[in-house]
Short mmCIF file of C-alpha atoms in Angstrom, two decimals:
data_model
loop_
_atom_site.label_atom_id
_atom_site.label_comp_id
_atom_site.label_asym_id
_atom_site.label_seq_id
_atom_site.Cartn_x
_atom_site.Cartn_y
_atom_site.Cartn_z
CA UNK A 461 -21.28 37.73 29.44
CA UNK A 462 -18.49 39.40 31.23
CA UNK A 463 -16.20 40.39 28.82
CA UNK A 464 -12.10 42.11 29.12
CA UNK A 465 -11.00 43.41 26.02
CA UNK A 466 -7.44 44.79 26.42
CA UNK A 467 -5.82 47.39 23.89
CA UNK A 468 -3.52 46.15 21.13
CA UNK A 469 -0.21 45.49 20.93
CA UNK A 470 2.52 48.20 21.37
CA UNK A 471 5.84 48.86 20.12
CA UNK A 472 7.79 51.46 22.08
CA UNK A 473 11.50 52.74 22.34
CA UNK A 474 13.12 53.19 25.83
CA UNK A 475 12.39 55.86 27.99
CA UNK A 476 8.60 56.60 25.92
CA UNK A 477 5.59 56.44 27.81
CA UNK A 478 2.53 54.29 27.78
CA UNK A 479 -0.86 53.68 28.76
CA UNK A 480 -2.68 50.13 27.87
CA UNK A 481 -6.48 49.52 28.77
CA UNK A 482 -8.55 47.07 29.73
CA UNK A 483 -12.09 48.12 29.08
CA UNK A 484 -14.80 45.96 31.14
CA UNK A 485 -18.58 44.73 29.80
CA UNK A 486 -21.33 42.53 30.72
CA UNK A 487 -21.27 43.21 34.85
CA UNK A 488 -21.37 46.29 37.07
CA UNK A 489 -17.78 47.07 36.44
CA UNK A 490 -17.66 49.17 40.07
CA UNK A 491 -18.66 45.66 40.92
CA UNK A 492 -15.17 44.08 41.29
CA UNK A 493 -11.41 44.99 41.60
CA UNK A 494 -9.62 44.87 38.45
CA UNK A 495 -6.17 43.11 38.49
CA UNK A 496 -2.99 43.35 36.48
CA UNK A 497 -0.15 39.92 35.64
CA UNK A 498 2.71 40.77 33.66
CA UNK A 499 4.34 37.59 31.81
CA UNK A 500 7.55 37.93 30.27
CA UNK A 501 8.75 35.83 27.30
CA UNK A 502 8.44 32.26 28.05
CA UNK A 503 7.69 32.99 31.68
CA UNK A 504 5.31 32.82 34.19
CA UNK A 505 2.52 35.14 35.92
CA UNK A 506 3.84 37.54 37.89
CA UNK A 507 1.39 39.71 40.30
CA UNK A 508 1.14 43.56 40.03
CA UNK A 509 -1.37 44.48 41.29
CA UNK A 510 -5.27 45.61 41.61
CA UNK A 511 -7.33 48.45 41.48
CA UNK A 512 -10.97 49.25 42.85
CA UNK A 513 -12.94 50.80 40.13
CA UNK A 514 -15.64 52.13 42.37
CA UNK A 515 -12.51 54.64 44.31
CA UNK A 516 -9.51 53.92 41.93
CA UNK A 517 -8.23 52.45 45.51
CA UNK A 518 -4.79 50.15 44.25
CA UNK A 519 -2.72 48.00 46.34
CA UNK A 520 0.41 47.41 44.10
CA UNK A 521 2.54 44.54 44.82
CA UNK A 522 5.84 45.58 46.17
CA UNK A 523 8.38 44.68 42.86
CA UNK A 524 5.65 47.01 40.84
CA UNK A 525 5.79 49.83 43.57
CA UNK A 526 6.86 53.10 41.68
CA UNK A 527 7.05 51.24 38.37
CA UNK A 528 3.89 51.23 37.11
CA UNK A 529 0.38 53.15 37.30
CA UNK A 530 -3.10 52.02 38.30
CA UNK A 531 -6.06 54.05 36.85
CA UNK A 532 -9.16 54.02 36.23
CA UNK A 533 -12.15 56.07 34.16
CA UNK A 534 -15.75 54.64 35.41
CA UNK A 535 -17.56 56.51 32.58
CA UNK A 536 -16.10 54.23 30.17
CA UNK A 537 -16.13 51.10 32.37
CA UNK A 538 -11.68 51.32 31.06
CA UNK A 539 -8.80 49.97 33.75
CA UNK A 540 -5.18 51.86 32.55
CA UNK A 541 -1.97 50.40 33.53
CA UNK A 542 1.19 53.27 32.09
CA UNK A 543 4.19 53.38 32.51
CA UNK A 544 5.97 57.03 32.50
CA UNK A 545 9.29 55.97 31.10
CA UNK A 546 9.86 52.40 29.27
CA UNK A 547 12.51 50.46 29.94
CA UNK A 548 13.42 47.15 27.35
CA UNK A 549 12.62 44.65 30.45
CA UNK A 550 8.89 46.05 30.40
CA UNK A 551 9.11 43.94 27.01
CA UNK A 552 6.13 41.78 28.38
CA UNK A 553 2.63 40.86 28.07
CA UNK A 554 0.28 41.86 30.07
CA UNK A 555 -3.26 40.69 31.13
CA UNK A 556 -5.50 42.57 33.11
CA UNK A 557 -8.36 40.01 34.97
CA UNK A 558 -11.42 41.07 37.40
CA UNK A 559 -11.12 39.47 40.58
CA UNK A 560 -13.97 37.19 41.42
CA UNK A 561 -15.88 37.35 45.18
CA UNK A 562 -16.47 33.68 45.57
CA UNK A 563 -12.97 33.36 47.35
CA UNK A 564 -9.81 35.54 48.46
CA UNK A 565 -8.23 37.03 44.99
CA UNK A 566 -9.02 34.92 42.54
CA UNK A 567 -9.14 36.21 38.98
CA UNK A 568 -12.19 35.00 37.69
CA UNK A 569 -12.27 36.73 34.12
CA UNK A 570 -9.39 37.38 32.15
CA UNK A 571 -8.42 39.38 28.90
CA UNK A 572 -6.77 38.58 25.60
CA UNK A 573 -3.35 40.41 26.58
CA UNK A 574 -1.24 43.06 25.48
CA UNK A 575 2.04 42.52 24.29
CA UNK A 576 4.58 45.05 24.94
CA UNK A 577 7.40 45.41 23.12
CA UNK A 578 10.11 48.19 23.86
CA UNK A 579 13.71 48.35 21.95
CA UNK A 580 15.47 50.54 20.22
CA UNK B 213 12.08 32.71 42.58
CA UNK B 214 7.99 32.22 43.08
CA UNK B 215 6.99 32.68 46.44
CA UNK B 216 4.97 29.37 45.69
CA UNK B 217 7.09 26.41 44.29
CA UNK B 218 5.71 24.26 40.81
CA UNK B 219 6.88 21.07 39.33
CA UNK B 220 8.24 22.42 36.10
CA UNK B 221 6.86 19.95 34.09
CA UNK B 222 4.57 17.03 34.65
CA UNK B 223 3.58 13.95 31.82
CA UNK B 224 1.08 11.36 31.60
CA UNK B 225 -0.57 9.34 29.48
CA UNK B 226 -3.77 10.06 27.79
CA UNK B 227 -6.17 8.86 30.00
CA UNK B 228 -4.44 8.32 32.70
CA UNK B 229 -4.07 11.06 36.09
CA UNK B 230 -1.86 13.31 36.91
CA UNK B 231 -1.51 15.75 39.74
CA UNK B 232 0.15 19.28 40.28
CA UNK B 233 1.52 20.28 43.28
CA UNK B 234 1.90 23.75 45.15
CA UNK B 235 3.95 24.55 47.81
CA UNK B 236 3.60 27.71 50.27
CA UNK B 237 4.44 28.60 53.43
CA UNK B 238 3.10 30.12 57.09
CA UNK B 239 2.63 33.53 55.48
CA UNK B 240 0.41 32.25 51.93
CA UNK B 241 -1.61 28.52 51.72
CA UNK B 242 -0.04 27.99 55.44
CA UNK B 243 -1.85 30.91 57.02
CA UNK B 244 -5.29 29.56 55.93
CA UNK B 245 -5.57 31.68 52.07
CA UNK B 246 -7.68 29.98 49.59
CA UNK B 247 -5.42 28.32 46.53
CA UNK B 248 -6.84 28.83 42.92
CA UNK B 249 -5.33 27.18 39.56
CA UNK B 250 -5.64 28.39 36.19
CA UNK B 251 -4.80 26.57 33.14
CA UNK B 252 -2.67 28.55 30.07
CA UNK B 253 -3.05 27.30 26.39
CA UNK B 254 0.45 28.75 24.73
CA UNK B 255 -0.71 31.56 22.64
CA UNK B 256 -3.96 32.53 25.00
CA UNK B 257 -4.77 33.80 27.86
CA UNK B 258 -5.48 31.89 31.41
CA UNK B 259 -8.66 30.50 32.65
CA UNK B 260 -9.65 29.77 35.72
CA UNK B 261 -9.78 26.24 36.91
CA UNK B 262 -10.22 26.08 40.20
CA UNK B 263 -11.14 29.02 42.79
CA UNK B 264 -11.55 28.32 46.81
CA UNK B 265 -9.28 25.76 46.99
CA UNK B 266 -11.56 23.17 45.22
CA UNK B 267 -14.63 24.68 43.41
CA UNK B 268 -14.52 24.31 39.91
CA UNK B 269 -16.52 27.48 38.09
CA UNK B 270 -19.18 26.66 35.57
CA UNK B 271 -18.30 24.67 32.52
CA UNK B 272 -15.13 23.61 33.97
CA UNK B 273 -15.20 18.85 33.50
CA UNK B 274 -14.78 17.64 36.44
CA UNK B 275 -11.99 15.65 35.66
CA UNK B 276 -10.04 18.85 36.87
CA UNK B 277 -10.36 18.88 40.79
CA UNK B 278 -8.16 20.44 43.92
CA UNK B 279 -7.20 20.40 47.09
CA UNK B 280 -5.28 21.12 50.43
CA UNK B 281 -3.67 20.69 53.55
CA UNK B 282 -1.66 22.42 55.38
CA UNK B 283 1.16 24.75 53.72
CA UNK B 284 0.48 22.89 50.08
CA UNK B 285 -1.82 22.03 47.38
CA UNK B 286 -2.51 19.98 44.36
CA UNK B 287 -4.36 20.10 40.89
CA UNK B 288 -5.42 16.93 39.91
CA UNK B 289 -6.65 15.76 36.97
CA UNK B 290 -7.97 12.41 35.84
CA UNK B 291 -8.59 10.92 32.29
CA UNK B 292 -6.12 12.66 30.52
CA UNK B 293 -6.88 14.20 27.27
CA UNK B 294 -4.64 15.71 24.51
CA UNK B 295 -6.30 18.84 25.14
CA UNK B 296 -5.08 19.18 28.86
CA UNK B 297 -2.04 20.02 27.85
CA UNK B 298 -1.19 23.66 29.12
CA UNK B 299 0.98 25.42 31.88
CA UNK B 300 -0.80 25.14 35.10
CA UNK B 301 -0.47 27.63 37.74
CA UNK B 302 -1.42 27.64 41.42
CA UNK B 303 -2.17 31.35 43.16
CA UNK B 304 -3.13 32.48 46.63
CA UNK B 305 -2.80 35.17 48.85
CA UNK B 306 0.39 36.59 51.36
CA UNK B 307 0.16 38.37 53.97
CA UNK B 308 4.12 39.15 53.86
CA UNK B 309 3.15 41.03 50.71
CA UNK B 310 -0.07 41.65 50.72
CA UNK B 311 -1.31 40.62 46.91
CA UNK B 312 -1.63 37.85 44.89
CA UNK B 313 1.16 35.88 44.91
CA UNK B 314 1.67 32.66 41.42
CA UNK B 315 3.49 29.54 40.83
CA UNK B 316 5.91 29.32 38.98
CA UNK B 317 3.68 26.88 36.21
CA UNK B 318 3.63 23.47 35.61
CA UNK B 319 3.72 22.31 31.73
CA UNK B 320 1.50 19.32 31.33
CA UNK B 321 2.57 17.45 28.21
CA UNK B 322 -0.44 14.24 27.55
CA UNK B 323 2.02 11.54 26.40
#
C-alpha cells in the first residue's frame, strides 16, 4: 500500500527555521517525483514545486523559488521542505504528494498534511 | 487569482447531476496538457478523483467523470450523494510557469 506520512504540526516564531518531512513507503521511492502543495487557512491549493528523489533535481514554482528548499534523503525514503526564516504568511497546511506517471503532473497519493503556524 | 478558473460554489439535490467547470488558457489546458481533478473533504487531505482528463483511479465510483475541450474542462457528478459534499479542484500543467497549476476550488453543497 502506497503511503506518504508527514511530520507533525509545528508552531514557530517569525525568523525561526523549520524543516518538515514526508516519508514514502509501499513503492519505489526513487521512482516517482514528490510534489509539495500549500493550503493557506480557508484557501485553495497552491503548487509549490516538485523534486526527483533519484537525483534531487528540483523545479520550483516562481512564487516559491527562493522562499523554500526541497531536499531528499534516499536512505530513509524521505522528502523535506525547509524554511530558513519563517514569516507569519507561511502559516498554512503543507501537503506532500507523489507524482503519478500515467499522466503529466498529477498527484496520485497524498500525505495527511503538516500544519505550520508562525506567530509571535 | 488562480491560473485556472472554477466557480466558487455549485449545489444540487441528492440524486441529481452537477457539473463543475475549469477554464484555462493557451499556456495550460489549451496547449493540450491534461487536466486532473481532486476532491477534498474539509479537514482531510485532497484525493485524486480524475486524471488524464477522464480516467478514474481504482476505487473512484463511475458517478464521477471528466472531460476536456479547447481551453476548458469539466467534472460531472451524477446521482449526488451527501458524502459528495466537498471542495473540488482542477489542476493542469502550465508552460509559462513550467509547473503545475490549480484552480481556485469549487465548494459542492448537496441539498
